[in-house]
């Protein structure tokens, strides 16, 4: 028995112990594990407990070399074994690294796929919420709206309403004759110096484009825009931020307009859409709440909305050749007027409020008498394409018309019922919208 090597493993002893029963010398950690596993001496097979082993002292400074390391061939063998072990471990590490890379690649792929699925589900959820909100508003207002519409349409415009429209027209006409053009009005030369100073991407980048815009009549810093993405947005130029987004429409916006406010903290706006709906919104600037106050459903695409000068009534034009007269304070349609064989592409009230103009698909303009709800006159073959934009001058004398399918703008004199100016643009330069300034000098 050697006092320098373990009787079980044959390795050099680090912490030697001796069995009191057999006298064999073992490495402490090795024999303890063996006794815990078998309870026997590994050499003689006798019963052996941990209490039967005793630690012995030995010189730790001098360790005898293994016999195989005492010669050059033995040392070469040791080095070869160590090298083989190292190479095997390196190979195993490379295999493990390759496996981990594959698992990581698979995990990243699953994460990317999960993100795509989550994004799609969120988009579908938002669309479902949007459709549900629109449906809820329709269901909420349907019974009341149908009842009020049946009563209102059966009556049409009452005599009191007609008298109010007539008296308001007379007052506005009289006041307009006394109006003088401001001395501060910019000259034509000054207008040529105007430049675009800033641009704001306030609508969706996936379906960009603003198709309608209106300026608040009191606070000129507030802009109401309608986009191809189906959203209406109120934007504050002063703070350069969006105040609210109206997102209940399912198709592109066709027209927008600010409505008179009921209080200083409330802003009312109308959005019209190709989804056959026009919505009257109320936005509370104090707490940021928005509410759909009045849902105006139509049988076809709503092509335009126009506020009456009384500020209580509004008209909406439809693609199917009909227009509706609404009381926006009561939230009810007072009358629906249809034009046989016509399709409307635009509509607008005269500044006096006694006539209503509709632009038709055949290039003609119909002038309606609001009181009688009949066509008073027509501007035959004004253009060869659908009239997509109409604008009355503030003095009430002129009507500008344009089509987004041809590079021409016409100005008609309502007193002569004839065109007085035709502006031709270069081919390819189409006109999307026309509007007069407040003075009526610029178009």
Short mmCIF file of C-alpha atoms in Angstrom, two decimals:
data_model
loop_
_atom_site.label_atom_id
_atom_site.label_comp_id
_atom_site.label_asym_id
_atom_site.label_seq_id
_atom_site.Cartn_x
_atom_site.Cartn_y
_atom_site.Cartn_z
CA UNK A 1 0.00 0.00 0.00
CA UNK A 2 1.37 3.39 -1.02
CA UNK A 3 0.80 6.40 1.19
CA UNK A 4 1.03 8.74 -1.84
CA UNK A 5 -1.65 7.32 -4.13
CA UNK A 6 -5.35 6.60 -3.64
CA UNK A 7 -6.17 2.89 -3.44
CA UNK A 8 -9.39 3.53 -5.37
CA UNK A 9 -8.44 6.01 -8.11
CA UNK A 10 -4.66 5.61 -8.25
CA UNK A 11 -4.20 9.39 -8.29
CA UNK A 12 -1.82 11.39 -6.14
CA UNK A 13 -3.40 12.13 -2.76
CA UNK A 14 -4.45 15.64 -1.91
CA UNK A 15 -6.39 14.94 1.32
CA UNK A 16 -5.50 11.38 2.38
CA UNK A 17 -7.64 9.34 4.77
CA UNK A 18 -7.19 5.75 6.06
CA UNK A 19 -9.86 3.15 6.76
CA UNK A 20 -9.65 1.94 10.36
CA UNK A 21 -11.15 -1.40 9.36
CA UNK A 22 -9.06 -2.28 6.28
CA UNK A 23 -6.05 0.02 6.54
CA UNK A 24 -6.33 1.19 2.92
CA UNK A 25 -5.50 4.81 2.08
CA UNK A 26 -7.96 6.81 -0.03
CA UNK A 27 -8.56 10.34 -1.29
CA UNK A 28 -11.10 11.80 1.13
CA UNK A 29 -13.61 13.17 -1.41
CA UNK A 30 -13.47 9.97 -3.46
CA UNK A 31 -14.06 7.54 -0.60
CA UNK A 32 -16.79 9.72 0.91
CA UNK A 33 -18.74 9.65 -2.32
CA UNK A 34 -18.23 5.88 -2.59
CA UNK A 35 -19.37 5.23 0.99
CA UNK A 36 -22.45 7.44 0.50
CA UNK A 37 -23.28 5.49 -2.66
CA UNK A 38 -22.50 1.87 -1.52
CA UNK A 39 -21.67 1.86 2.19
CA UNK A 40 -18.82 -0.58 1.51
CA UNK A 41 -15.06 -0.57 1.19
CA UNK A 42 -14.17 -0.49 -2.53
CA UNK A 43 -11.21 -2.88 -1.99
CA UNK A 44 -12.46 -5.54 0.48
CA UNK A 45 -16.25 -5.05 0.24
CA UNK A 46 -16.60 -4.73 4.02
CA UNK A 47 -19.24 -2.52 5.56
CA UNK A 48 -17.78 0.95 5.90
CA UNK A 49 -19.12 4.21 7.35
CA UNK A 50 -17.85 7.79 7.26
CA UNK A 51 -16.88 7.45 10.91
CA UNK A 52 -14.51 4.59 10.02
CA UNK A 53 -12.15 6.85 8.00
CA UNK A 54 -9.45 8.94 9.64
CA UNK A 55 -7.41 11.77 8.10
CA UNK A 56 -3.64 11.28 8.01
CA UNK A 57 -0.81 13.78 7.68
CA UNK A 58 1.53 13.85 4.69
CA UNK A 59 3.98 16.26 3.04
CA UNK A 60 2.09 18.40 0.53
CA UNK A 61 5.19 20.19 -0.75
CA UNK A 62 6.70 17.21 -2.51
CA UNK A 63 4.48 15.25 -4.80
CA UNK A 64 5.91 12.25 -6.55
CA UNK A 65 5.63 12.26 -10.27
CA UNK A 66 3.57 9.59 -11.97
CA UNK A 67 5.71 6.88 -13.47
CA UNK A 68 4.59 7.75 -16.97
CA UNK A 69 5.93 11.31 -16.53
CA UNK A 70 9.45 10.28 -15.56
CA UNK A 71 10.63 9.70 -19.14
CA UNK A 72 10.51 11.61 -22.40
CA UNK A 73 8.24 9.08 -24.16
CA UNK A 74 5.90 9.17 -21.14
CA UNK A 75 5.78 12.98 -21.18
CA UNK A 76 5.05 12.95 -24.93
CA UNK A 77 2.19 10.57 -24.24
CA UNK A 78 0.85 12.90 -21.53
CA UNK A 79 1.07 15.90 -23.87
CA UNK A 80 -0.64 13.94 -26.64
CA UNK A 81 -3.47 12.97 -24.31
CA UNK A 82 -3.84 16.55 -23.13
CA UNK A 83 -3.90 17.77 -26.75
CA UNK A 84 -6.52 15.21 -27.71
CA UNK A 85 -8.63 16.22 -24.72
CA UNK A 86 -8.31 19.90 -25.64
CA UNK A 87 -9.23 19.27 -29.28
CA UNK A 88 -12.23 17.19 -28.23
CA UNK A 89 -13.39 19.93 -25.87
CA UNK A 90 -12.91 22.55 -28.62
CA UNK A 91 -14.96 20.45 -31.03
CA UNK A 92 -17.72 20.08 -28.46
CA UNK A 93 -17.69 23.84 -27.84
CA UNK A 94 -17.97 24.54 -31.58
CA UNK A 95 -20.86 22.11 -31.82
CA UNK A 96 -22.54 23.79 -28.87
CA UNK A 97 -21.94 27.24 -30.39
CA UNK A 98 -23.48 26.13 -33.69
CA UNK A 99 -26.51 24.75 -31.86
CA UNK A 100 -26.91 27.95 -29.86
CA UNK A 101 -26.69 30.04 -33.04
CA UNK A 102 -29.38 27.96 -34.68
CA UNK A 103 -31.61 28.28 -31.61
CA UNK A 104 -31.00 32.04 -31.50
CA UNK A 105 -31.79 32.39 -35.22
CA UNK A 106 -34.98 30.39 -34.76
CA UNK A 107 -35.94 32.48 -31.70
CA UNK A 108 -35.33 35.74 -33.59
CA UNK A 109 -37.41 34.48 -36.52
CA UNK A 110 -40.22 33.52 -34.15
CA UNK A 111 -39.97 36.94 -32.46
CA UNK A 112 -40.15 38.75 -35.81
CA UNK A 113 -43.11 36.63 -36.88
CA UNK A 114 -44.81 37.26 -33.53
CA UNK A 115 -44.27 41.03 -33.92
CA UNK A 116 -45.81 40.93 -37.40
CA UNK A 117 -48.80 38.97 -36.12
CA UNK A 118 -49.22 41.33 -33.17
CA UNK A 119 -49.05 44.37 -35.48
CA UNK A 120 -51.66 42.83 -37.78
CA UNK A 121 -53.92 41.96 -34.85
CA UNK A 122 -53.57 45.49 -33.43
CA UNK A 123 -54.44 46.94 -36.84
CA UNK A 124 -57.45 44.64 -37.17
CA UNK A 125 -58.48 45.48 -33.60
CA UNK A 126 -58.31 49.22 -34.31
CA UNK A 127 -60.31 48.77 -37.51
CA UNK A 128 -62.88 46.69 -35.63
CA UNK A 129 -63.11 49.30 -32.88
CA UNK A 130 -63.50 52.01 -35.49
CA UNK A 131 -66.27 50.09 -37.27
CA UNK A 132 -67.93 49.27 -33.95
CA UNK A 133 -67.82 52.91 -32.87
CA UNK A 134 -69.34 54.00 -36.16
CA UNK A 135 -72.03 51.34 -35.87
CA UNK A 136 -72.80 52.32 -32.28
CA UNK A 137 -73.21 55.95 -33.26
CA UNK A 138 -75.45 54.97 -36.14
CA UNK A 139 -77.57 52.70 -33.96
CA UNK A 140 -77.77 55.33 -31.22
CA UNK A 141 -78.94 58.06 -33.59
CA UNK A 142 -80.92 55.97 -36.05
CA UNK A 143 -84.31 55.86 -34.33
CA UNK A 144 -84.28 59.51 -33.31
CA UNK A 145 -82.93 60.59 -36.70
CA UNK A 146 -85.49 58.54 -38.64
CA UNK A 147 -88.31 59.91 -36.55
CA UNK A 148 -87.19 63.53 -36.84
CA UNK A 149 -86.39 63.14 -40.54
CA UNK A 150 -89.85 61.73 -41.27
CA UNK A 151 -91.47 64.63 -39.46
CA UNK A 152 -89.12 67.25 -40.94
CA UNK A 153 -89.17 65.95 -44.51
CA UNK A 154 -92.92 65.78 -44.51
CA UNK A 155 -93.00 69.46 -43.55
CA UNK A 156 -90.01 70.68 -45.54
CA UNK A 157 -88.88 74.22 -44.83
CA UNK A 158 -91.46 75.99 -42.69
CA UNK A 159 -92.58 79.50 -43.50
CA UNK A 160 -90.69 80.79 -40.47
CA UNK A 161 -87.45 79.34 -41.82
CA UNK A 162 -88.09 80.78 -45.29
CA UNK A 163 -88.85 84.20 -43.79
CA UNK A 164 -85.64 84.05 -41.74
CA UNK A 165 -83.61 83.12 -44.83
CA UNK A 166 -85.16 85.97 -46.83
CA UNK A 167 -84.67 88.62 -44.14
CA UNK A 168 -81.09 87.51 -43.51
CA UNK A 169 -80.35 87.73 -47.24
CA UNK A 170 -81.65 91.30 -47.37
CA UNK A 171 -79.54 92.35 -44.39
CA UNK A 172 -76.40 90.79 -45.80
CA UNK A 173 -76.94 92.33 -49.23
CA UNK A 174 -77.45 95.76 -47.72
CA UNK A 175 -74.38 95.49 -45.51
CA UNK A 176 -72.29 94.21 -48.39
CA UNK A 177 -72.95 97.31 -50.48
CA UNK A 178 -71.37 99.46 -47.76
CA UNK A 179 -68.30 97.26 -47.44
CA UNK A 180 -64.99 98.81 -48.51
CA UNK A 181 -61.88 96.86 -49.45
CA UNK A 182 -59.24 97.21 -46.75
CA UNK A 183 -56.22 99.38 -47.45
CA UNK A 184 -54.05 96.65 -45.93
CA UNK A 185 -55.03 94.15 -48.62
CA UNK A 186 -51.89 92.66 -50.14
CA UNK A 187 -51.08 93.78 -53.67
CA UNK A 188 -50.56 91.41 -56.56
CA UNK A 189 -46.83 92.14 -56.45
CA UNK A 190 -46.76 91.23 -52.75
CA UNK A 191 -48.48 87.93 -53.43
CA UNK A 192 -45.69 86.92 -55.82
CA UNK A 193 -43.27 87.12 -52.90
CA UNK A 194 -45.17 84.57 -50.81
CA UNK A 195 -43.19 81.40 -50.10
CA UNK A 196 -43.82 78.09 -48.42
CA UNK A 197 -42.10 78.35 -45.02
CA UNK A 198 -43.09 75.08 -43.37
CA UNK A 199 -44.84 71.78 -44.05
CA UNK A 200 -46.64 69.56 -41.52
CA UNK A 201 -47.24 65.81 -42.17
CA UNK A 202 -50.43 65.54 -40.12
CA UNK A 203 -52.12 62.67 -42.00
CA UNK A 204 -51.22 59.00 -42.52
CA UNK A 205 -47.99 58.35 -44.40
CA UNK A 206 -49.37 55.11 -45.87
CA UNK A 207 -52.17 56.98 -47.67
CA UNK A 208 -50.95 60.60 -47.80
CA UNK A 209 -52.77 63.57 -49.20
CA UNK A 210 -55.04 66.39 -47.98
CA UNK A 211 -58.17 66.79 -50.11
CA UNK A 212 -60.04 69.46 -48.11
CA UNK A 213 -59.14 72.29 -45.72
CA UNK A 214 -60.94 75.03 -43.79
CA UNK A 215 -59.76 77.89 -41.56
CA UNK A 216 -61.55 78.64 -38.31
CA UNK A 217 -63.62 81.83 -38.72
CA UNK A 218 -62.49 83.28 -35.35
CA UNK A 219 -59.08 81.72 -34.60
CA UNK A 220 -57.10 81.68 -37.84
CA UNK A 221 -54.43 79.48 -36.21
CA UNK A 222 -56.83 76.53 -36.29
CA UNK A 223 -57.00 74.49 -39.50
CA UNK A 224 -59.42 71.67 -40.26
CA UNK A 225 -58.09 69.21 -42.82
CA UNK A 226 -59.54 66.11 -44.46
CA UNK A 227 -57.29 63.40 -45.87
CA UNK A 228 -57.34 60.39 -48.15
CA UNK A 229 -56.80 58.28 -45.02
CA UNK A 230 -60.41 58.96 -43.97
CA UNK A 231 -59.45 61.19 -41.03
CA UNK A 232 -60.32 64.77 -40.20
CA UNK A 233 -57.71 66.69 -38.18
CA UNK A 234 -57.80 70.00 -36.31
CA UNK A 235 -54.29 71.46 -36.38
CA UNK A 236 -53.01 74.42 -34.36
CA UNK A 237 -50.44 76.43 -36.35
CA UNK A 238 -49.32 78.38 -33.30
CA UNK A 239 -48.37 75.34 -31.21
CA UNK A 240 -47.60 73.25 -34.35
CA UNK A 241 -49.50 70.20 -33.12
CA UNK A 242 -52.63 68.20 -33.80
CA UNK A 243 -55.42 68.97 -31.36
CA UNK A 244 -57.77 66.14 -32.31
CA UNK A 245 -58.33 63.50 -34.99
CA UNK A 246 -61.82 62.53 -36.18
CA UNK A 247 -61.45 58.92 -37.30
CA UNK A 248 -64.92 57.40 -37.68
CA UNK A 249 -65.04 57.46 -41.50
CA UNK A 250 -64.21 54.29 -43.41
CA UNK A 251 -63.30 55.99 -46.72
CA UNK A 252 -61.55 59.16 -47.91
CA UNK A 253 -62.74 62.60 -46.79
CA UNK A 254 -64.39 64.71 -49.49
CA UNK A 255 -65.04 68.01 -47.67
CA UNK A 256 -64.64 69.65 -44.25
CA UNK A 257 -66.01 72.80 -42.63
CA UNK A 258 -65.93 74.56 -39.27
CA UNK A 259 -69.35 75.19 -37.74
CA UNK A 260 -70.40 77.94 -35.27
CA UNK A 261 -69.40 77.04 -31.70
CA UNK A 262 -71.86 76.83 -28.82
CA UNK A 263 -69.27 78.07 -26.29
CA UNK A 264 -65.72 79.41 -26.15
CA UNK A 265 -64.26 76.03 -25.19
CA UNK A 266 -66.16 74.05 -27.84
CA UNK A 267 -65.19 73.70 -31.49
CA UNK A 268 -67.69 72.22 -33.94
CA UNK A 269 -66.65 70.76 -37.27
CA UNK A 270 -68.20 68.74 -40.10
CA UNK A 271 -66.44 66.01 -42.06
CA UNK A 272 -67.92 64.52 -45.25
CA UNK A 273 -66.77 61.25 -46.73
CA UNK A 274 -67.14 58.86 -49.64
CA UNK A 275 -68.61 56.35 -47.15
CA UNK A 276 -72.04 58.10 -47.55
CA UNK A 277 -71.77 59.88 -44.19
CA UNK A 278 -71.29 63.41 -42.90
CA UNK A 279 -70.50 63.82 -39.20
CA UNK A 280 -70.88 66.89 -36.99
CA UNK A 281 -68.22 66.80 -34.27
CA UNK A 282 -67.89 68.72 -31.03
CA UNK A 283 -64.40 69.10 -29.57
CA UNK A 284 -63.85 70.42 -26.04
CA UNK A 285 -60.53 72.29 -25.99
CA UNK A 286 -60.54 72.35 -22.17
CA UNK A 287 -60.37 68.59 -21.58
CA UNK A 288 -59.64 67.26 -25.07
CA UNK A 289 -62.90 65.28 -25.37
CA UNK A 290 -64.53 64.79 -28.76
CA UNK A 291 -68.12 63.80 -29.45
CA UNK A 292 -70.05 62.82 -32.57
CA UNK A 293 -72.99 65.20 -32.17
CA UNK A 294 -74.92 64.49 -35.36
CA UNK A 295 -74.52 61.68 -37.91
CA UNK A 296 -75.93 62.55 -41.34
CA UNK A 297 -76.44 59.39 -43.37
CA UNK A 298 -76.92 59.54 -47.14
CA UNK A 299 -77.68 57.14 -49.98
CA UNK A 300 -74.43 57.85 -51.82
CA UNK A 301 -71.08 59.60 -51.52
CA UNK A 302 -71.26 63.00 -49.81
CA UNK A 303 -69.42 65.42 -52.11
CA UNK A 304 -69.67 68.65 -50.12
CA UNK A 305 -70.97 70.50 -47.08
CA UNK A 306 -71.77 74.20 -46.88
CA UNK A 307 -72.81 76.36 -43.92
CA UNK A 308 -75.77 78.71 -44.37
CA UNK A 309 -75.12 82.38 -43.39
CA UNK A 310 -77.70 82.07 -40.58
CA UNK A 311 -75.17 79.69 -38.94
CA UNK A 312 -77.94 77.31 -37.89
CA UNK A 313 -78.44 75.45 -41.15
CA UNK A 314 -76.17 73.45 -43.40
CA UNK A 315 -76.52 71.69 -46.76
CA UNK A 316 -74.81 68.51 -47.96
CA UNK A 317 -74.59 67.44 -51.60
CA UNK A 318 -74.60 63.80 -52.71
CA UNK A 319 -73.19 62.03 -55.74
CA UNK A 320 -76.62 60.58 -56.62
CA UNK A 321 -77.95 64.06 -57.51
CA UNK A 322 -79.63 64.96 -54.22
CA UNK A 323 -78.91 67.47 -51.48
CA UNK A 324 -80.09 67.75 -47.89
CA UNK A 325 -80.92 70.79 -45.78
CA UNK A 326 -80.02 70.29 -42.09
CA UNK A 327 -80.72 72.07 -38.83
CA UNK A 328 -77.39 71.49 -37.07
CA UNK A 329 -78.56 72.86 -33.73
CA UNK A 330 -81.40 70.35 -33.53
CA UNK A 331 -79.46 67.64 -35.35
CA UNK A 332 -82.17 66.92 -37.91
CA UNK A 333 -82.55 66.89 -41.70
CA UNK A 334 -85.28 69.33 -42.68
CA UNK A 335 -85.50 68.47 -46.34
CA UNK A 336 -84.10 66.21 -49.07
CA UNK A 337 -84.15 67.52 -52.65
CA UNK A 338 -83.40 65.33 -55.64
CA UNK A 339 -82.41 66.29 -59.19
CA UNK A 340 -83.49 63.76 -61.77
CA UNK A 341 -80.75 62.47 -64.04
CA UNK A 342 -77.95 64.44 -62.38
CA UNK A 343 -74.85 63.53 -60.47
CA UNK A 344 -73.33 66.09 -58.12
CA UNK A 345 -69.59 66.53 -57.64
CA UNK A 346 -69.63 69.75 -55.56
CA UNK A 347 -72.02 72.09 -53.75
CA UNK A 348 -71.93 75.53 -52.11
CA UNK A 349 -74.24 78.15 -50.55
CA UNK A 350 -74.27 81.71 -51.89
CA UNK A 351 -73.01 84.24 -49.27
CA UNK A 352 -76.58 85.62 -48.99
CA UNK A 353 -78.02 82.14 -48.44
CA UNK A 354 -80.94 82.39 -50.88
CA UNK A 355 -79.41 80.21 -53.58
CA UNK A 356 -77.48 76.96 -53.53
CA UNK A 357 -75.15 75.83 -56.34
CA UNK A 358 -74.37 72.24 -57.32
CA UNK A 359 -71.69 71.15 -59.80
CA UNK A 360 -72.81 68.30 -62.05
CA UNK A 361 -71.10 65.43 -63.84
CA UNK A 362 -71.92 66.80 -67.30
CA UNK A 363 -70.06 70.07 -66.62
CA UNK A 364 -73.15 72.17 -65.87
CA UNK A 365 -73.91 74.14 -62.71
CA UNK A 366 -77.39 74.11 -61.19
CA UNK A 367 -78.52 77.17 -59.20
CA UNK A 368 -81.23 76.25 -56.67
CA UNK A 369 -83.69 78.58 -54.98
CA UNK A 370 -83.44 77.53 -51.31
CA UNK A 371 -86.95 78.76 -50.44
CA UNK A 372 -88.75 76.87 -53.22
CA UNK A 373 -86.14 74.09 -53.42
CA UNK A 374 -86.32 74.25 -57.21
CA UNK A 375 -83.68 74.85 -59.87
CA UNK A 376 -83.76 78.56 -60.67
CA UNK A 377 -81.27 78.43 -63.54
CA UNK A 378 -78.42 76.40 -65.05
CA UNK A 379 -75.04 77.31 -66.42
CA UNK A 380 -75.05 74.98 -69.42
CA UNK A 381 -71.82 73.26 -70.46
CA UNK A 382 -69.61 75.43 -68.32
CA UNK A 383 -66.89 72.79 -68.62
CA UNK A 384 -66.64 69.45 -70.38
CA UNK A 385 -65.88 67.47 -67.22
CA UNK A 386 -67.54 67.14 -63.78
CA UNK A 387 -67.53 70.38 -61.76
CA UNK A 388 -65.50 69.31 -58.70
CA UNK A 389 -65.10 72.74 -57.08
CA UNK A 390 -67.35 75.80 -56.67
CA UNK A 391 -66.69 79.15 -54.98
CA UNK A 392 -68.83 82.28 -54.63
CA UNK A 393 -67.11 85.63 -54.18
CA UNK A 394 -67.88 87.40 -50.90
CA UNK A 395 -69.61 90.28 -52.73
CA UNK A 396 -72.02 87.72 -54.19
CA UNK A 397 -71.49 88.72 -57.81
CA UNK A 398 -69.19 85.99 -59.11
CA UNK A 399 -68.96 82.22 -59.16
CA UNK A 400 -65.70 80.37 -59.79
CA UNK A 401 -65.82 76.80 -61.07
CA UNK A 402 -63.19 74.16 -61.84
CA UNK A 403 -62.77 70.49 -62.63
CA UNK A 404 -59.90 68.32 -61.46
CA UNK A 405 -59.92 66.64 -64.88
CA UNK A 406 -59.08 69.65 -67.05
CA UNK A 407 -56.71 72.65 -66.69
CA UNK A 408 -59.42 75.34 -66.88
CA UNK A 409 -61.04 77.74 -64.40
CA UNK A 410 -64.14 79.77 -65.29
CA UNK A 411 -65.56 82.84 -63.55
CA UNK A 412 -69.27 83.53 -64.05
CA UNK A 413 -71.09 86.81 -63.42
CA UNK A 414 -74.32 85.97 -61.60
CA UNK A 415 -75.89 89.25 -62.71
CA UNK A 416 -75.37 88.45 -66.39
CA UNK A 417 -75.56 84.65 -66.05
CA UNK A 418 -72.56 84.44 -68.35
CA UNK A 419 -68.86 83.63 -68.04
CA UNK A 420 -66.66 86.70 -67.87
CA UNK A 421 -63.26 85.03 -67.59
CA UNK A 422 -61.72 81.71 -68.59
CA UNK A 423 -58.29 80.87 -67.23
CA UNK A 424 -56.40 78.19 -69.15
CA UNK A 425 -53.48 76.36 -67.60
CA UNK A 426 -50.80 74.30 -69.25
CA UNK A 427 -51.81 70.72 -70.08
CA UNK A 428 -51.38 68.47 -67.08
CA UNK A 429 -51.83 71.28 -64.52
CA UNK A 430 -55.21 70.31 -63.10
CA UNK A 431 -57.14 72.45 -60.63
CA UNK A 432 -58.33 70.67 -57.48
CA UNK A 433 -60.05 73.57 -55.75
CA UNK A 434 -61.05 77.22 -56.20
CA UNK A 435 -61.81 79.81 -53.50
CA UNK A 436 -62.14 83.60 -53.40
CA UNK A 437 -60.48 85.71 -50.74
CA UNK A 438 -62.69 87.80 -48.45
CA UNK A 439 -62.32 90.92 -50.58
CA UNK A 440 -63.39 89.09 -53.73
CA UNK A 441 -60.40 90.50 -55.58
CA UNK A 442 -58.32 87.32 -55.67
CA UNK A 443 -59.23 83.78 -56.69
#
